[in-house]
Backbone as a ProteinNet text record, in pm:
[ID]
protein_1_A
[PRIMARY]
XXXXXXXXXXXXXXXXXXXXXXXXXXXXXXXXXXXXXXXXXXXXXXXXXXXXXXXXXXXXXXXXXXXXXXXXXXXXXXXXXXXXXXXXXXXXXXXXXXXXXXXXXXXXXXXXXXXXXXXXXXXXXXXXXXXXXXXXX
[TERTIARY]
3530.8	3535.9	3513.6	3534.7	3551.4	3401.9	3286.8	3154.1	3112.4	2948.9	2898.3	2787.4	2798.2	2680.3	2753.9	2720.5	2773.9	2778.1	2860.6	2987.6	3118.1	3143.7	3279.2	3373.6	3451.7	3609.4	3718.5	3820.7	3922.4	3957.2	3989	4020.5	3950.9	3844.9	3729.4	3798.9	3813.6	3882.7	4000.8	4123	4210.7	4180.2	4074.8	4048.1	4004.3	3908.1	3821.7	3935.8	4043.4	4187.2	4244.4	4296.9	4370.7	4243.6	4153.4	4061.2	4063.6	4042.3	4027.2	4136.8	4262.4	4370.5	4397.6	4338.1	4340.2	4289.7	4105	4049.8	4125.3	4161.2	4210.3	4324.6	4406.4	4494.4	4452.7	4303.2	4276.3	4173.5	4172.9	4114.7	3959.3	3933.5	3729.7	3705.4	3600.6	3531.4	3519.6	3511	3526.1	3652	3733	3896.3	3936.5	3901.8	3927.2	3838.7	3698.1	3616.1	3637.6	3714.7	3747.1	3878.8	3983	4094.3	4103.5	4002.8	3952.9	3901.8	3821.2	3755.2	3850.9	3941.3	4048.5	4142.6	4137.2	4254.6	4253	4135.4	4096	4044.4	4116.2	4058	4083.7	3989.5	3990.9	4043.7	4062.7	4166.9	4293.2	4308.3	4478.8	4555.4	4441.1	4457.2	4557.5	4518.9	4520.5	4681.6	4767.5	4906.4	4987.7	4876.8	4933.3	4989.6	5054.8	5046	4985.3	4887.6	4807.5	4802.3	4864.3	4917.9	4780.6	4773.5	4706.4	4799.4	4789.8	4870.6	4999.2	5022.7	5190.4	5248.4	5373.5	5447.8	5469.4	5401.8	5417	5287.8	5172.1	5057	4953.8	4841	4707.4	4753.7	4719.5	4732.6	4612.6	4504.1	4393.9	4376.4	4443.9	4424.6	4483	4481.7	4493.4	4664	4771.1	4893	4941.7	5013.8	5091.7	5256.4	5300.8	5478.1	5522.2	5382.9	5417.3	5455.8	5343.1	5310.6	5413.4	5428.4	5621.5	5490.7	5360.8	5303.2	5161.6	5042.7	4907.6	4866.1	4750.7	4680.3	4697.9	4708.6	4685.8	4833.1	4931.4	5063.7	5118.6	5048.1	5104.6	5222.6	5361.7	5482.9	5459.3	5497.5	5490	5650.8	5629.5	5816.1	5799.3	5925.4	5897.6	5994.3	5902.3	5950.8	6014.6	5986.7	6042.3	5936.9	5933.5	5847.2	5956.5	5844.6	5873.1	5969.7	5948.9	6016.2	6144.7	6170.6	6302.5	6465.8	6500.1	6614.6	6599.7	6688.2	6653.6	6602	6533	6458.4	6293.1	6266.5	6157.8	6142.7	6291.3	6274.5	6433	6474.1	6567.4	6521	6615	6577.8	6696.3	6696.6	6779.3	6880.9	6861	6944.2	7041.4	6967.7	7068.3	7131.9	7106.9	7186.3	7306.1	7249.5	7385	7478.4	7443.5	7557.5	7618.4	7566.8	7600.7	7710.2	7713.7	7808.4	7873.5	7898.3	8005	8078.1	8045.2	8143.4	8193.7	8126.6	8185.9	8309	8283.2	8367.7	8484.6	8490.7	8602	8628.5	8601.3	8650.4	8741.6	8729.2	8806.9	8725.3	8606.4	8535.4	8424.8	8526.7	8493.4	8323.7	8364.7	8274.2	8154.5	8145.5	8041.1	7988.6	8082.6	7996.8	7954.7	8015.9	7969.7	7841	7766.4	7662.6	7559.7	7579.3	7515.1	7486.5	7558.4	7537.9	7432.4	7473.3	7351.3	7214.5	7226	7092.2	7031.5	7112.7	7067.9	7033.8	7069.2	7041.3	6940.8	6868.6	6782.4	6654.6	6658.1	6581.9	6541.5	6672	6647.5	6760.1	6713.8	6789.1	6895.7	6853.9	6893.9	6963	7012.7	7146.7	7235.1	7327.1	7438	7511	7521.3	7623.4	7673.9	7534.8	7550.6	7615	7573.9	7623	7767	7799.9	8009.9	8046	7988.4	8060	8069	7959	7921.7	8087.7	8082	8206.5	8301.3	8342.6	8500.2	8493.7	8383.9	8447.5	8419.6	8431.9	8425.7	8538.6	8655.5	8801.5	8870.8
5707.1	5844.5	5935.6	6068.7	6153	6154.5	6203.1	6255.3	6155.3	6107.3	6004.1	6112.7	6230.9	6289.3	6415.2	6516.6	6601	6740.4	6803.3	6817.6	6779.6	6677.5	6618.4	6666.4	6613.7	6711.6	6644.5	6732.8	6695.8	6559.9	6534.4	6384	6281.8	6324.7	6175.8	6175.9	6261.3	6221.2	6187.7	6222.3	6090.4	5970.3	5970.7	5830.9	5710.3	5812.3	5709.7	5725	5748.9	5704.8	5632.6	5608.8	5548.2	5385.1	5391.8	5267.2	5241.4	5312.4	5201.3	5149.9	5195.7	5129.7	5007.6	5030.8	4858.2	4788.4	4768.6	4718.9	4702.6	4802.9	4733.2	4611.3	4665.8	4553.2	4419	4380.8	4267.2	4257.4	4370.8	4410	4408.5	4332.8	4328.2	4472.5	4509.3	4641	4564.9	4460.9	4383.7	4449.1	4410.7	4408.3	4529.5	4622.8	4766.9	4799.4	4771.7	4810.2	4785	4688.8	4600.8	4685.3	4679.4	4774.5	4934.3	5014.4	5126.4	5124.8	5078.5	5061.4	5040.6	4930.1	4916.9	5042.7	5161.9	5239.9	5351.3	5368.5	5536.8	5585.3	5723.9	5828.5	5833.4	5826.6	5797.1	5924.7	6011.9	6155.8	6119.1	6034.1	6035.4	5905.9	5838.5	5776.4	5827.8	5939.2	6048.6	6034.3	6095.7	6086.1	5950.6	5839.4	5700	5601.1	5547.2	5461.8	5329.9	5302.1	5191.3	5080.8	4956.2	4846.8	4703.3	4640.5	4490.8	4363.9	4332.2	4202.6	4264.6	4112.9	4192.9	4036.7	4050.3	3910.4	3840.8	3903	3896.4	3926.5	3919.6	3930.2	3867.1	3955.9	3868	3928.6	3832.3	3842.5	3913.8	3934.3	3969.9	4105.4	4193.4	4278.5	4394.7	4528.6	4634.1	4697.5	4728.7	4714.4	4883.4	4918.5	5021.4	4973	5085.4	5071.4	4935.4	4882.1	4747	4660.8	4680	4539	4532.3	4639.9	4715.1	4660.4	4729.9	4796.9	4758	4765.5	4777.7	4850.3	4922.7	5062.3	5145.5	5064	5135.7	5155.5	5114.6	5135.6	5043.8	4978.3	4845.9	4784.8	4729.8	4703.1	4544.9	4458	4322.1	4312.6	4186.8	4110.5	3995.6	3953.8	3822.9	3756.3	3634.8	3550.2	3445	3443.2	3305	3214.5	3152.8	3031.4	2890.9	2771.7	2650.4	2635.6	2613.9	2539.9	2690.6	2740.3	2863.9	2797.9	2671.7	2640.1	2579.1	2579.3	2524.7	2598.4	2696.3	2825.1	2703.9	2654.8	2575.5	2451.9	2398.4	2237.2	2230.4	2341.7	2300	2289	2203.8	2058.8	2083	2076.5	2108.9	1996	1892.3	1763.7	1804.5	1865.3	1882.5	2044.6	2097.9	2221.4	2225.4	2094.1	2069	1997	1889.3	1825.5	1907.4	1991.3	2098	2180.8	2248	2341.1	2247.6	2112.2	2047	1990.5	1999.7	1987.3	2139.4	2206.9	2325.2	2394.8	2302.3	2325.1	2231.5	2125.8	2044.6	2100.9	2137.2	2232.2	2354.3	2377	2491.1	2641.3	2642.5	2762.2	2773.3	2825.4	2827.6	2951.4	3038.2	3206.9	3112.1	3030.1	2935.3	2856.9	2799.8	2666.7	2767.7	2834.4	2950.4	3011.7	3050.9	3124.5	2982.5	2897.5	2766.2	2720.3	2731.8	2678.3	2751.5	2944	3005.9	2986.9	2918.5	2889.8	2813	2711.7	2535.4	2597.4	2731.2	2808.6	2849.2	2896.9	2979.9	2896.2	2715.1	2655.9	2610.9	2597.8	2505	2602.3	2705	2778.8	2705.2	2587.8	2502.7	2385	2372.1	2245.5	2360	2219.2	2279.7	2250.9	2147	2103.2	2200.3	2252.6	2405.2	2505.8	2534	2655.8	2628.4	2514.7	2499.8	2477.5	2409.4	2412.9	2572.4	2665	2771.9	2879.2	2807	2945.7	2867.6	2752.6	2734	2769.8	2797.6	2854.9	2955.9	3057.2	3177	3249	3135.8	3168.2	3184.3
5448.6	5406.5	5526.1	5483.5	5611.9	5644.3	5505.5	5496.1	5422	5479.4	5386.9	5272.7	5319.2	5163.8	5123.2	5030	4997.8	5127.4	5123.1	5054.1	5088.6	4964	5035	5074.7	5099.2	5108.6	5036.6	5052.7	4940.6	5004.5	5106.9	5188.5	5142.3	5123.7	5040.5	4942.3	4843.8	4716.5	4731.4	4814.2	4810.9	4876.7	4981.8	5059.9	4872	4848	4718	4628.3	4587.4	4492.7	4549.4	4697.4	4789.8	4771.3	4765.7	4747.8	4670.1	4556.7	4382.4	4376	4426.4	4363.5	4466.9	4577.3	4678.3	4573.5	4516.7	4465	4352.8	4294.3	4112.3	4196.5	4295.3	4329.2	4380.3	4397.4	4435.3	4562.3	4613.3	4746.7	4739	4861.4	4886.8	4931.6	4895.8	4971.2	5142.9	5119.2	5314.5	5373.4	5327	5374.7	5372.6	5286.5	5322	5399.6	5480.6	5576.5	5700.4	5686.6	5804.3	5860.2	5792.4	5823.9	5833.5	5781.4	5755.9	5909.5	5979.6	6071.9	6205	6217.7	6304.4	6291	6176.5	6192.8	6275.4	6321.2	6417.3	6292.2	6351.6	6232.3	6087.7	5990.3	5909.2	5780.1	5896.2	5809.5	5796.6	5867.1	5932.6	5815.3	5716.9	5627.8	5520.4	5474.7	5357.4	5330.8	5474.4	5443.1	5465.8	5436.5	5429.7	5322.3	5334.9	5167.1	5209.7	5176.2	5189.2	5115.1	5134.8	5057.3	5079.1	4996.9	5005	5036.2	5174	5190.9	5275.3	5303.2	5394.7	5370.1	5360	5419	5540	5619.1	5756.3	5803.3	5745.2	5789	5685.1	5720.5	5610.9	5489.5	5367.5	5216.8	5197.4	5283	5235.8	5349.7	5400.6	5476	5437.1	5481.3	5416	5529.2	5488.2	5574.2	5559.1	5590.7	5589.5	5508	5453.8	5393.9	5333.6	5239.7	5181.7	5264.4	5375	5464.6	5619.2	5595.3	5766	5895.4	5870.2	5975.1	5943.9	6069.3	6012.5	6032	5998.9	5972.9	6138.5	6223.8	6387	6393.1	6340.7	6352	6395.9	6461.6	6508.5	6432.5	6433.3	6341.4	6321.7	6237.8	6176	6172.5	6287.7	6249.8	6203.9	6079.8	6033.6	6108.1	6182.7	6250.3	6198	6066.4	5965.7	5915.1	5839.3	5823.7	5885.4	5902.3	5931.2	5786.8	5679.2	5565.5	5519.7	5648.4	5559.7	5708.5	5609.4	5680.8	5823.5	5892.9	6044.9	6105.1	6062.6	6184.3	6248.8	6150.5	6241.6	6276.8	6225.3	6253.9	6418.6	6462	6508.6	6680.4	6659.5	6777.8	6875.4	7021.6	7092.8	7050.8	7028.4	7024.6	6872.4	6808	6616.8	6669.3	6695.2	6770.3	6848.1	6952.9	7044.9	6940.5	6931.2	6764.4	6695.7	6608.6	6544.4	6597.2	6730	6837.1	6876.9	6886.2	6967.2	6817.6	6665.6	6524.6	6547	6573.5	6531.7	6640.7	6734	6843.9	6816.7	6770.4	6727.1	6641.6	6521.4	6370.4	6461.6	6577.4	6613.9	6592.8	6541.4	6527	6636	6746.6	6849.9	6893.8	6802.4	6783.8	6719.7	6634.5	6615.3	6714	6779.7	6846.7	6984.2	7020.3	7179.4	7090.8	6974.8	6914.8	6924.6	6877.9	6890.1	7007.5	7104.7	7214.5	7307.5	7252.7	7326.3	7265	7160.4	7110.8	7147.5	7181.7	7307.5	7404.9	7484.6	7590.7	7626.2	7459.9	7467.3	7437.7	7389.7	7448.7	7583.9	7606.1	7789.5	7828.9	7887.3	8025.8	8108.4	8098.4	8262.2	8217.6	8069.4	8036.1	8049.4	8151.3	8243.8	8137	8090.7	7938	7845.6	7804.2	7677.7	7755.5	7883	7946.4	7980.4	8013.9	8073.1	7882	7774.4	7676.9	7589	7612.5	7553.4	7648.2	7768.6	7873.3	7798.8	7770.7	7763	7577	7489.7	7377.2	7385.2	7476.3	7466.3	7525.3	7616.8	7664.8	7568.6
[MASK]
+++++++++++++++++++++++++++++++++++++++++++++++++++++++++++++++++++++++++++++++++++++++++++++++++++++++++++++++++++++++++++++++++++++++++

């Protein structure tokens, strides 16, 4: 809150509406103290929309724009999870396989996108880099 005794200000009364409704949503008086605390000024709350949880952050932390951002502004990118497709199991070895079918299939704009991805593990296979230039002629 802005003031801990009387007389409040109108800001306490949206800070304390902007809170019950964390809490009715699931929220510790911790987790809003904790994030309340990391945000600076605690006026600057008021014209915020203040969410519980993020997909891309703590389930138990207090976020900005349904979880975009955290209270300091700081932005949240989702990097993916391990179990969403080959984003966490891919292996330079099933990548290169993958770009050298797709390079025989003739979908060349595929296997040169694949190949910069073998790239963008190991910089320095000369293999990915001469097969990535000749599907890109």
């Amino acid at each position: 809150f802005e003031h801990d005794a009387e007389p409040y200000s109108f800001r306490d009364l949206i800070l304390a509406r902007k809170y019950a409704g964390l809490i009715a949503s699931g929220a510790s008086w911790g987790a809003i103290a904790r994030s309340v605390h990391r945000s600076g000024p605690v006026a600057s709350l008021t014209a915020k929309s203040l969410n519980l949880g993020s997909q891309n952050g703590r389930p138990d932390a207090i976020y900005l724009d349904d979880g975009a951002s955290e209270l300091d502004g700081q932005l949240l990118f989702d990097l993916g999870s391990p179990n969403s497709g080959m984003a966490g199991d891919d292996t330079l070895e099933e990548l290169f396989a993958e770009a050298e079918g797709a390079e025989e299939e003739g979908r060349h704009d595929d296997a040169a996108a694949l190949y910069q991805r073998c790239l963008a593990i190991d910089a320095k296979d000369a293999i990915a880099a001469f097969n990535r230039a000749n599907c890109l002629r």
